[in-house]
Every structure is written in C-alpha cells, then in structure tokens.
C-alpha cells in the first residue's frame, strides 16, 4: 500500500442557489473557491433551471433541508469563511440570519435579488428580512440596484455609492462594497465603505455583456481569501482584480452572452511555464539560424505573454537580452518573467486591442531591412502615424516600425499569436537579407 499524502486547505462555505448553466450560483462559487486553493462546501437554497440566456424555472428547497445542510457542514468542517448568494425567500433569509450569530467565521452577504438576465431570484417581501442578516455579516456586496433597495439611496455615481454604503452600515454590517458595474462610465469604481472611511478600487470597463456570474464570483473570491486568512481590505481589492480578469477573458459558452471565467487566475498561473518554454524555443531557433543581421545595437529580445497577461510581470523574456558575439548571437541569461520592460510594454499595449497577440521580437531597422519588409506580403504599421495600429483586430499588423526619437535607435517589432509563427517570420525576414 502506498502512503497517502493528504493536504489541509482552508474551508469556505457558500449558501446559494444552483445555476444549471454553471455560470453563477453554487457552481460559480465552488469553481472560484477551488481556483483560489480553498476547499469549497455548499448549502443549496434553490435549484434553478438556467442557462446563459436566463432563468427558465426555479424550485426553492424546504427550509428544513436548507437547515440540515447548514448543520451538516458547520457541524463537521472548520469553516474559515462563508458567503451567501440567492436566498430566494424570506424564510431562508431568516434562517441564515438566525444561525449567523453562531458563526465563528466571517460572513460575506451578496444580496442577490435580480439576475443579470432580469429574472427575479428573491421574493420581493424578502428584501426587508435582509436587514437582520446584514447585522450579522462582515461584508455586504450589493450592486447599485441592490444598494438602492437596501438604503433608499439612488446610486448613480461614486458619491451616491458612498452614501448608500454608509446607510447600509447602519444595519450593523462591518463593511459594504458598493459595486460599480451597473453605474455607467468608462471606469468601474467599486467602493468599500467602513466606519473608518471609503476605499475605491478602479478598473477600466470591459466591452462585454458576459458578466453572468460576476457578483457570485466576486463574493466567493472574497470569502475564499478570508478563509485563507487575508485581511478584509486586501481580500476585497485582490478579488476585484481577479473579477476584472475573469470578465475580460470570459468563458464564451452558451447562446447568450457567456459567463465569467471563474478559473482565470489558475489558468494564468498554469500558462506561465509553457509560455517561458515557448520563448526559449524561439530564442534557440534564432541562435541556431544566427540572426546577427537583425540584432539592434540595444540588443534583441523575445517576449511571450501568458494568454491572460495584463502586466510586465506576466510576460517572459531573456534577461540581459540577446546580443551579437564574434560568431553569432547569444542570450545573455535565462528566460525570466518580468525580464523585458520596453518590448513587453509594446506587446501589452497591442494586447489592449488585439488580445490574441502573445509573442514579440524587436529587430534592427535599416534600409535593407525596410526593403525586405516591403517585399514580404505582411501588414506593416508605423507607430506614431496611426492612432492605434492594433485597433483593427480583424487583421492586426505583423510588424510595427518604430522610427524613434533623436538619440534613440529605430527598430521594427514583429508580433504573433504563437511562438512558431514568430520564429518563422523572424527567420523569413533574415533570409530575405541575403
Ligand atoms: C442561482 C443563481 N444565483 C445567482 C445568480 C445571479 O447571477 P447573475 O446576476 O450574474 O446572473 C443567478 N443568475 N443564479
């Protein structure tokens, strides 16, 4: 017999409805908890027949069955934090409110009332019952509409969000995160209101309607982080960052708008090593072929972004760049994340409009190279001439010329969706020069 090697992880609990479509509810919560490295447990309040287009029907479980699940979980597991989602009825809101004083762990209340699709998930009478539950909670996470129902303050901007948050604090909840997703504007501002003040977390709005499951995922991410021992403010801030990425790289499933990507951080972490390895392969190809002719005075680099990269720290490149030697070219050190700043910034900027681009290399620019570029059947753009050369993401350019300022070296950057294509194109350009 082999010796088992068990691991102990923090335990989180979700008290919510089942979404057969997998984007929201219990399914979103458990996926998010798993992606955060915590063990997820659940108390199901209602079973919805749901997909990416809306809710077909909903069956609320008997109060006793909800209570039995709650007893089963809290009576056995060392729950580190819990969150509530769809509570469906006054009866269930009251049940959780009655049990909450016994909870020796933080409780996040997402006061789910209406789904993104417009379908009601809470009987209207139950809105009042939320007051008692909030009084027992650590954090409430209402969107603008829910904050208005709970506070009577219409949330239309950052000031009214703070006002609504302050009014909700009067229920006795420790903190209120008034979410900004439903407030129009290019920047989404989530405001965390506590007795000691207001903190604002900002993210650029993403041009998608695939936000199904966003509220569930955010509250579950906060609960998972609290279960892991993270303090409230940083748990909230980090969870809003996770959600921004989960929305940008949403799961394109179903015939509706899709759902948020619950596992995006996990996938991003898993993509790091293959990305670094792909950069190493390109570098090896460039060394084998001896691309000296293409190496700029400042040195050459090859950069690879994970499919979800948003920062330089999520791009891999050669530390110390690739430089010419007497008999060829050589990478100065190994491939590391965060090793490129300039080329990584160019790639990240391109990814704003063309997120499918993942690899780039910078090459020398001189007359012969420009002639070779013209001979190749590539779309070549010039930085500084067009507004955003990547804005037409139907056909993003293959090469971008940077004429550079006085005292700086002009270069051409090649970009590609995958490492093989980048290597092929770089070698093709090199071949043309002979
Ligand atoms: C079971 C269940 N719980 C919560 C939501 C809200 O999620 P969303 O507003 O993103 O549709 C939902 N649609 N279904």
Short mmCIF file of C-alpha atoms and ligand atoms in Angstrom, two decimals:
data_model
loop_
_atom_site.label_atom_id
_atom_site.label_comp_id
_atom_site.label_asym_id
_atom_site.label_seq_id
_atom_site.Cartn_x
_atom_site.Cartn_y
_atom_site.Cartn_z
CA UNK A 1 0.00 0.00 0.00
CA UNK A 2 1.23 3.50 -0.77
CA UNK A 3 1.41 6.14 1.95
CA UNK A 4 -1.21 8.83 1.37
CA UNK A 5 -0.09 12.45 1.40
CA UNK A 6 -3.13 14.43 2.48
CA UNK A 7 -3.17 18.20 2.43
CA UNK A 8 -5.12 20.57 4.60
CA UNK A 9 -6.69 23.55 2.93
CA UNK A 10 -8.85 26.34 4.30
CA UNK A 11 -12.56 25.57 4.03
CA UNK A 12 -15.08 28.02 2.62
CA UNK A 13 -18.87 27.73 2.52
CA UNK A 14 -21.41 29.02 0.01
CA UNK A 15 -25.09 29.31 0.82
CA UNK A 16 -26.69 29.92 -2.57
CA UNK A 17 -28.82 28.66 -5.43
CA UNK A 18 -27.82 26.15 -8.07
CA UNK A 19 -27.38 27.51 -11.62
CA UNK A 20 -27.74 24.62 -14.06
CA UNK A 21 -25.88 26.80 -16.59
CA UNK A 22 -22.76 26.77 -14.41
CA UNK A 23 -22.01 30.49 -14.72
CA UNK A 24 -23.45 31.77 -11.44
CA UNK A 25 -24.65 30.46 -8.08
CA UNK A 26 -23.24 27.41 -6.32
CA UNK A 27 -21.39 26.28 -9.46
CA UNK A 28 -19.58 29.62 -9.81
CA UNK A 29 -18.81 29.73 -6.10
CA UNK A 30 -17.30 26.24 -5.88
CA UNK A 31 -15.26 26.77 -9.06
CA UNK A 32 -13.97 30.10 -7.72
CA UNK A 33 -13.13 28.57 -4.33
CA UNK A 34 -11.24 25.70 -5.97
CA UNK A 35 -9.36 28.19 -8.16
CA UNK A 36 -8.34 30.03 -5.00
CA UNK A 37 -6.91 26.91 -3.42
CA UNK A 38 -9.59 26.51 -0.75
CA UNK A 39 -11.91 23.57 -0.14
CA UNK A 40 -15.48 24.54 -1.06
CA UNK A 41 -18.60 23.34 0.77
CA UNK A 42 -22.19 24.28 -0.09
CA UNK A 43 -25.69 24.76 1.22
CA UNK A 44 -28.14 24.80 -1.68
CA UNK A 45 -31.19 27.02 -1.18
CA UNK A 46 -32.90 26.64 -4.57
CA UNK A 47 -32.45 24.81 -7.82
CA UNK A 48 -32.78 26.99 -10.91
CA UNK A 49 -33.24 25.76 -14.47
CA UNK A 50 -30.99 28.33 -16.05
CA UNK A 51 -28.67 28.99 -18.99
CA UNK A 52 -26.73 31.92 -20.40
CA UNK A 53 -29.98 33.50 -21.67
CA UNK A 54 -32.00 33.50 -18.45
CA UNK A 55 -33.86 31.55 -15.77
CA UNK A 56 -36.46 29.03 -17.02
CA UNK A 57 -37.75 27.98 -13.62
CA UNK A 58 -36.80 27.85 -10.00
CA UNK A 59 -37.53 25.40 -7.17
CA UNK A 60 -36.89 26.53 -3.60
CA UNK A 61 -35.82 23.80 -1.19
CA UNK A 62 -37.81 23.28 2.03
CA UNK A 63 -36.45 25.29 4.95
CA UNK A 64 -35.62 22.09 6.88
CA UNK A 65 -33.46 20.80 4.04
CA UNK A 66 -31.54 24.06 3.91
CA UNK A 67 -31.13 23.97 7.70
CA UNK A 68 -29.98 20.34 7.54
CA UNK A 69 -27.24 21.18 5.02
CA UNK A 70 -26.10 24.10 7.16
CA UNK A 71 -25.93 21.85 10.24
CA UNK A 72 -24.12 19.15 8.30
CA UNK A 73 -21.41 21.50 7.07
CA UNK A 74 -20.90 23.68 10.14
CA UNK A 75 -21.08 20.64 12.44
CA UNK A 76 -18.15 18.94 10.75
CA UNK A 77 -15.86 21.36 8.92
CA UNK A 78 -13.65 24.11 10.30
CA UNK A 79 -15.28 26.69 8.06
CA UNK A 80 -12.95 29.68 7.57
CA UNK A 81 -15.45 31.98 5.82
CA UNK A 82 -18.88 31.83 4.20
CA UNK A 83 -20.80 33.73 1.58
CA UNK A 84 -24.48 33.91 0.77
CA UNK A 85 -25.96 34.31 -2.72
CA UNK A 86 -29.52 33.56 -3.86
CA UNK A 87 -31.56 33.05 -0.67
CA UNK A 88 -34.87 33.03 -2.57
CA UNK A 89 -37.39 33.58 0.25
CA UNK A 90 -37.95 35.47 3.49
CA UNK A 91 -37.90 32.11 5.28
CA UNK A 92 -34.41 31.26 4.09
CA UNK A 93 -33.05 34.77 4.68
CA UNK A 94 -34.38 34.48 8.25
CA UNK A 95 -32.96 31.00 8.71
CA UNK A 96 -29.46 32.19 7.80
CA UNK A 97 -29.90 35.36 9.91
CA UNK A 98 -30.92 33.20 12.90
CA UNK A 99 -27.91 30.88 12.52
CA UNK A 100 -25.35 33.59 11.74
CA UNK A 101 -24.74 34.65 15.39
CA UNK A 102 -23.28 31.14 15.97
CA UNK A 103 -20.83 31.50 13.05
CA UNK A 104 -17.28 31.93 14.31
CA UNK A 105 -16.08 32.89 10.80
CA UNK A 106 -16.55 35.95 8.57
CA UNK A 107 -19.75 36.09 6.53
CA UNK A 108 -19.99 37.82 3.14
CA UNK A 109 -23.55 38.62 2.07
CA UNK A 110 -24.16 39.14 -1.64
CA UNK A 111 -27.77 40.35 -1.51
CA UNK A 112 -28.84 38.69 -4.77
CA UNK A 113 -32.23 39.99 -5.86
CA UNK A 114 -32.41 40.00 -9.66
CA UNK A 115 -30.23 38.06 -12.13
CA UNK A 116 -28.24 39.86 -14.85
CA UNK A 117 -30.85 38.44 -17.25
CA UNK A 118 -33.58 40.41 -15.40
CA UNK A 119 -35.20 37.37 -13.73
CA UNK A 120 -36.09 37.73 -10.03
CA UNK A 121 -34.17 35.47 -7.65
CA UNK A 122 -35.66 36.78 -4.38
CA UNK A 123 -39.30 37.23 -3.49
CA UNK A 124 -39.88 40.99 -3.09
CA UNK A 125 -41.10 40.67 0.54
CA UNK A 126 -37.75 39.16 1.50
CA UNK A 127 -35.92 42.41 0.84
CA UNK A 128 -36.86 43.63 4.34
CA UNK A 129 -35.57 40.46 6.00
CA UNK A 130 -32.06 41.24 4.76
CA UNK A 131 -31.61 43.85 7.46
CA UNK A 132 -31.23 41.25 10.23
CA UNK A 133 -28.87 39.14 8.15
CA UNK A 134 -26.70 42.13 7.33
CA UNK A 135 -26.48 42.92 11.02
CA UNK A 136 -24.61 39.63 11.49
CA UNK A 137 -22.37 39.99 8.43
CA UNK A 138 -18.77 41.06 7.91
CA UNK A 139 -19.30 42.40 4.41
CA UNK A 140 -22.21 43.11 2.08
CA UNK A 141 -21.57 43.29 -1.66
CA UNK A 142 -24.62 45.00 -3.26
CA UNK A 143 -24.60 46.24 -6.84
CA UNK A 144 -26.08 49.69 -7.48
CA UNK A 145 -29.67 48.40 -7.72
CA UNK A 146 -29.42 46.25 -4.59
CA UNK A 147 -27.73 49.10 -2.68
CA UNK A 148 -30.67 51.33 -3.59
CA UNK A 149 -33.21 48.77 -2.35
CA UNK A 150 -31.29 48.31 0.92
CA UNK A 151 -30.58 52.01 1.57
CA UNK A 152 -33.19 54.04 -0.30
CA UNK A 153 -30.31 55.99 -1.90
CA UNK A 154 -30.24 56.02 -5.69
CA UNK A 155 -26.73 55.03 -6.76
CA UNK A 156 -25.69 56.97 -9.86
CA UNK A 157 -22.06 57.91 -9.12
CA UNK A 158 -19.21 57.50 -6.63
CA UNK A 159 -20.73 59.93 -4.11
CA UNK A 160 -24.14 58.30 -4.02
CA UNK A 161 -22.41 54.89 -3.78
CA UNK A 162 -20.65 56.07 -0.63
CA UNK A 163 -23.91 57.48 0.77
CA UNK A 164 -25.74 54.21 0.12
CA UNK A 165 -22.86 52.28 1.70
CA UNK A 166 -22.97 54.46 4.82
CA UNK A 167 -26.73 53.96 5.12
CA UNK A 168 -26.30 50.16 4.86
CA UNK A 169 -23.63 50.25 7.61
CA UNK A 170 -26.46 51.20 9.97
CA UNK A 171 -27.74 47.62 9.80
CA UNK A 172 -24.64 46.66 11.79
CA UNK A 173 -22.65 45.11 8.92
CA UNK A 174 -18.91 45.80 9.30
CA UNK A 175 -18.27 46.86 5.70
CA UNK A 176 -20.18 47.44 2.46
CA UNK A 177 -18.74 47.05 -1.02
CA UNK A 178 -21.00 49.04 -3.34
CA UNK A 179 -20.14 47.67 -6.78
CA UNK A 180 -19.88 49.98 -9.75
CA UNK A 181 -20.57 47.60 -12.63
CA UNK A 182 -24.14 48.89 -13.12
CA UNK A 183 -23.11 52.57 -12.88
CA UNK A 184 -22.39 53.90 -16.41
CA UNK A 185 -18.90 55.15 -17.24
CA UNK A 186 -15.61 54.04 -18.78
CA UNK A 187 -14.16 53.24 -15.33
CA UNK A 188 -15.81 50.76 -12.98
CA UNK A 189 -15.48 52.01 -9.39
CA UNK A 190 -16.18 49.61 -6.53
CA UNK A 191 -16.38 51.48 -3.22
CA UNK A 192 -15.61 49.79 0.10
CA UNK A 193 -17.34 51.71 2.88
CA UNK A 194 -16.48 51.07 6.55
CA UNK A 195 -16.69 53.05 9.79
CA UNK A 196 -13.15 54.26 9.15
CA UNK A 197 -13.74 55.60 5.63
CA UNK A 198 -14.03 54.72 1.96
CA UNK A 199 -11.64 52.92 -0.36
CA UNK A 200 -12.16 52.84 -4.10
CA UNK A 201 -10.99 50.09 -6.44
CA UNK A 202 -10.97 51.08 -10.10
CA UNK A 203 -10.84 49.04 -13.28
CA UNK A 204 -11.33 50.03 -16.91
CA UNK A 205 -14.73 48.86 -18.15
CA UNK A 206 -14.52 45.87 -20.46
CA UNK A 207 -16.62 45.93 -23.60
CA UNK A 208 -18.61 42.76 -22.96
CA UNK A 209 -22.01 41.76 -21.64
CA UNK A 210 -20.68 38.39 -20.47
CA UNK A 211 -20.95 39.34 -16.81
CA UNK A 212 -23.25 36.47 -15.81
CA UNK A 213 -21.88 35.14 -12.54
CA UNK A 214 -19.78 38.21 -11.77
CA UNK A 215 -21.39 39.02 -8.42
CA UNK A 216 -21.21 35.39 -7.26
CA UNK A 217 -17.59 35.06 -8.35
CA UNK A 218 -16.55 38.28 -6.61
CA UNK A 219 -18.21 37.35 -3.30
CA UNK A 220 -16.84 33.78 -3.50
CA UNK A 221 -13.34 35.10 -4.22
CA UNK A 222 -13.55 37.40 -1.20
CA UNK A 223 -14.81 34.56 1.03
CA UNK A 224 -12.06 32.24 -0.25
CA UNK A 225 -9.42 34.86 0.56
CA UNK A 226 -10.91 35.50 4.01
CA UNK A 227 -10.91 31.73 4.65
CA UNK A 228 -7.22 31.76 3.78
CA UNK A 229 -6.60 34.44 6.40
CA UNK A 230 -6.29 37.51 4.18
CA UNK A 231 -7.43 40.77 5.83
CA UNK A 232 -10.73 42.20 4.56
CA UNK A 233 -9.46 45.20 2.61
CA UNK A 234 -6.80 43.33 0.71
CA UNK A 235 -9.19 40.39 0.11
CA UNK A 236 -11.67 42.80 -1.46
CA UNK A 237 -9.06 44.63 -3.52
CA UNK A 238 -7.48 41.42 -4.83
CA UNK A 239 -10.88 39.88 -5.59
CA UNK A 240 -11.89 42.92 -7.69
CA UNK A 241 -8.67 42.45 -9.70
CA UNK A 242 -9.50 38.76 -10.19
CA UNK A 243 -13.01 39.65 -11.34
CA UNK A 244 -11.75 42.22 -13.86
CA UNK A 245 -9.64 39.50 -15.45
CA UNK A 246 -12.46 36.92 -15.20
CA UNK A 247 -14.69 39.31 -17.17
CA UNK A 248 -12.11 40.24 -19.81
CA UNK A 249 -11.23 36.61 -20.53
CA UNK A 250 -14.82 35.41 -20.10
CA UNK A 251 -15.98 31.91 -21.00
CA UNK A 252 -17.67 32.01 -24.39
CA UNK A 253 -20.29 29.33 -23.66
CA UNK A 254 -23.99 29.00 -24.46
CA UNK A 255 -26.02 31.07 -26.89
CA UNK A 256 -26.31 34.05 -24.55
CA UNK A 257 -23.50 36.43 -23.65
CA UNK A 258 -21.35 33.80 -21.92
CA UNK A 259 -20.16 33.66 -18.32
CA UNK A 260 -17.22 34.97 -16.32
CA UNK A 261 -14.07 32.83 -16.25
CA UNK A 262 -14.02 31.51 -12.68
CA UNK A 263 -10.64 29.79 -13.05
CA UNK A 264 -8.82 32.56 -14.90
CA UNK A 265 -6.12 33.09 -12.25
CA UNK A 266 -5.43 29.38 -12.06
CA UNK A 267 -5.18 29.13 -15.84
CA UNK A 268 -2.90 32.15 -15.91
CA UNK A 269 -0.58 30.55 -13.35
CA UNK A 270 -0.62 27.26 -15.28
CA UNK A 271 0.25 29.09 -18.53
CA UNK A 272 3.49 30.58 -17.17
CA UNK A 273 5.82 27.65 -17.69
CA UNK A 274 4.59 26.78 -21.23
CA UNK A 275 4.91 30.48 -22.15
CA UNK A 276 8.51 30.67 -20.88
CA UNK A 277 9.28 27.42 -22.66
CA UNK A 278 7.87 28.81 -25.93
CA UNK A 279 10.14 31.85 -25.60
CA UNK A 280 13.12 29.55 -25.03
CA UNK A 281 12.25 27.67 -28.23
CA UNK A 282 12.13 30.89 -30.28
CA UNK A 283 15.46 32.02 -28.80
CA UNK A 284 17.04 28.65 -29.66
CA UNK A 285 15.78 28.98 -33.27
CA UNK A 286 17.25 32.48 -33.56
CA UNK A 287 20.61 31.30 -32.16
CA UNK A 288 20.70 28.25 -34.50
CA UNK A 289 19.97 30.35 -37.55
CA UNK A 290 22.34 33.17 -36.40
CA UNK A 291 20.14 36.24 -36.83
CA UNK A 292 23.08 38.68 -36.19
CA UNK A 293 21.93 40.79 -39.10
CA UNK A 294 18.64 41.54 -37.28
CA UNK A 295 20.07 42.34 -33.85
CA UNK A 296 19.71 46.04 -32.96
CA UNK A 297 22.51 47.94 -31.17
CA UNK A 298 20.44 47.83 -27.98
CA UNK A 299 20.17 44.07 -28.25
CA UNK A 300 17.30 41.84 -29.28
CA UNK A 301 14.65 40.34 -27.07
CA UNK A 302 11.88 37.82 -27.47
CA UNK A 303 8.90 38.27 -25.21
CA UNK A 304 5.98 35.94 -24.55
CA UNK A 305 2.80 36.88 -22.70
CA UNK A 306 0.58 34.36 -20.95
CA UNK A 307 -2.85 34.23 -22.68
CA UNK A 308 -4.23 36.36 -19.81
CA UNK A 309 -1.25 38.70 -19.31
CA UNK A 310 -2.07 42.18 -18.05
CA UNK A 311 1.32 43.22 -16.66
CA UNK A 312 5.04 43.04 -17.44
CA UNK A 313 5.34 40.52 -14.60
CA UNK A 314 3.21 38.14 -16.70
CA UNK A 315 5.50 38.28 -19.72
CA UNK A 316 8.64 36.16 -20.11
CA UNK A 317 11.78 37.37 -21.91
CA UNK A 318 15.56 36.93 -21.99
CA UNK A 319 17.27 38.52 -19.03
CA UNK A 320 20.04 40.74 -20.43
CA UNK A 321 18.65 40.38 -23.99
CA UNK A 322 20.18 38.59 -26.98
CA UNK A 323 23.39 40.17 -28.27
CA UNK A 324 25.88 39.61 -31.08
CA UNK A 325 29.10 37.71 -30.46
CA UNK A 326 32.06 37.13 -32.80
CA UNK A 327 30.44 34.03 -34.22
CA UNK A 328 26.72 34.52 -33.89
CA UNK A 329 24.14 35.60 -31.34
CA UNK A 330 23.72 34.61 -27.73
CA UNK A 331 21.12 35.10 -24.99
CA UNK A 332 22.90 36.71 -22.07
CA UNK A 333 20.99 34.93 -19.35
CA UNK A 334 17.93 32.76 -18.99
CA UNK A 335 14.27 33.40 -19.76
CA UNK A 336 12.53 35.03 -16.81
CA UNK A 337 9.19 36.65 -16.13
CA UNK A 338 9.46 40.42 -15.93
CA UNK A 339 12.83 40.46 -17.74
CA UNK A 340 11.69 42.85 -20.50
CA UNK A 341 10.23 46.27 -19.89
CA UNK A 342 10.19 48.06 -23.26
CA UNK A 343 9.24 45.21 -25.61
CA UNK A 344 6.85 43.79 -23.01
CA UNK A 345 5.10 47.18 -22.82
CA UNK A 346 4.75 47.24 -26.62
CA UNK A 347 3.18 43.75 -26.59
CA UNK A 348 0.87 44.59 -23.68
CA UNK A 349 -0.27 47.77 -25.46
CA UNK A 350 -1.01 45.72 -28.60
CA UNK A 351 -2.99 43.25 -26.49
CA UNK A 352 -5.36 46.02 -25.39
CA UNK A 353 -6.93 45.91 -28.88
CA UNK A 354 -5.66 42.53 -30.10
CA UNK A 355 -5.57 40.25 -27.03
CA UNK A 356 -4.78 37.21 -29.21
CA UNK A 357 -1.20 38.51 -29.72
CA UNK A 358 1.19 36.74 -27.36
CA UNK A 359 4.75 36.94 -28.72
CA UNK A 360 7.04 39.71 -29.98
CA UNK A 361 10.64 40.29 -31.03
CA UNK A 362 12.46 43.56 -31.68
CA UNK A 363 14.75 43.81 -34.70
CA UNK A 364 17.14 46.34 -36.22
CA UNK A 365 15.66 48.77 -38.76
CA UNK A 366 17.78 49.92 -41.68
CA UNK A 367 17.24 50.49 -45.39
CA UNK A 368 17.80 46.88 -46.42
CA UNK A 369 15.51 45.60 -43.67
CA UNK A 370 12.80 48.06 -44.67
CA UNK A 371 13.12 46.88 -48.29
CA UNK A 372 12.87 43.26 -47.16
CA UNK A 373 9.76 44.09 -45.12
CA UNK A 374 8.20 45.71 -48.18
CA UNK A 375 8.90 42.59 -50.29
CA UNK A 376 7.24 40.28 -47.79
CA UNK A 377 3.48 40.21 -48.03
CA UNK A 378 2.98 41.50 -44.48
CA UNK A 379 0.83 44.21 -42.99
CA UNK A 380 3.38 46.65 -41.64
CA UNK A 381 2.26 49.55 -39.46
CA UNK A 382 4.14 52.50 -38.17
CA UNK A 383 3.89 53.65 -34.57
CA UNK A 384 3.19 57.33 -34.16
CA UNK A 385 1.45 57.59 -37.53
CA UNK A 386 -1.81 55.77 -36.90
CA UNK A 387 -3.88 56.24 -33.76
CA UNK A 388 -3.70 52.65 -32.56
CA UNK A 389 -2.16 50.35 -35.12
CA UNK A 390 -3.82 47.33 -33.48
CA UNK A 391 -7.33 48.77 -33.33
CA UNK A 392 -8.40 46.80 -36.42
CA UNK A 393 -8.12 43.46 -34.70
CA UNK A 394 -9.56 41.68 -37.78
CA UNK A 395 -6.08 41.88 -39.27
CA UNK A 396 -3.53 43.17 -36.76
CA UNK A 397 -0.16 44.13 -38.30
CA UNK A 398 2.63 41.58 -38.37
CA UNK A 399 5.34 44.22 -37.97
CA UNK A 400 5.39 47.65 -36.38
CA UNK A 401 8.06 50.18 -37.29
CA UNK A 402 9.28 52.50 -34.53
CA UNK A 403 11.29 55.34 -36.08
CA UNK A 404 12.28 56.51 -32.58
CA UNK A 405 13.29 59.93 -31.33
CA UNK A 406 16.64 61.66 -31.78
CA UNK A 407 19.37 59.75 -29.98
CA UNK A 408 17.33 56.53 -29.94
CA UNK A 409 17.58 53.60 -32.26
CA UNK A 410 14.85 52.87 -34.79
CA UNK A 411 13.56 49.28 -34.61
CA UNK A 412 10.90 47.05 -36.05
CA UNK A 413 8.87 44.80 -33.80
CA UNK A 414 7.35 41.58 -35.09
CA UNK A 415 4.30 40.27 -33.26
CA UNK A 416 2.45 36.95 -33.47
CA UNK A 417 -0.24 34.85 -31.85
CA UNK A 418 2.09 31.93 -31.27
CA UNK A 419 5.80 31.29 -30.86
CA UNK A 420 6.22 29.15 -34.00
CA UNK A 421 4.79 31.90 -36.21
CA UNK A 422 7.03 34.50 -34.58
CA UNK A 423 10.13 32.36 -35.15
CA UNK A 424 9.10 31.58 -38.76
CA UNK A 425 8.59 35.26 -39.59
CA UNK A 426 11.85 36.36 -37.97
CA UNK A 427 13.79 33.74 -39.95
CA UNK A 428 11.92 34.69 -43.13
CA UNK A 429 12.95 38.32 -42.69
CA UNK A 430 16.54 37.24 -42.03
CA UNK A 431 16.53 35.04 -45.18
CA UNK A 432 15.40 37.99 -47.30
CA UNK A 433 18.52 39.91 -46.38
CA UNK A 434 20.88 37.50 -48.06
C1 LIG B 1 -28.57 30.59 -8.80
C2 LIG B 1 -28.17 31.96 -9.15
N1 LIG B 1 -27.59 32.72 -8.23
C3 LIG B 1 -27.21 33.99 -8.55
C4 LIG B 1 -27.42 34.49 -9.80
C5 LIG B 1 -27.05 35.90 -10.12
O1 LIG B 1 -26.04 35.97 -11.06
P1 LIG B 1 -26.11 36.96 -12.28
O2 LIG B 1 -26.69 38.25 -11.82
O3 LIG B 1 -24.70 37.13 -12.68
O4 LIG B 1 -26.95 36.31 -13.33
C6 LIG B 1 -28.05 33.65 -10.76
N2 LIG B 1 -28.28 34.08 -12.00
N3 LIG B 1 -28.40 32.39 -10.40
#
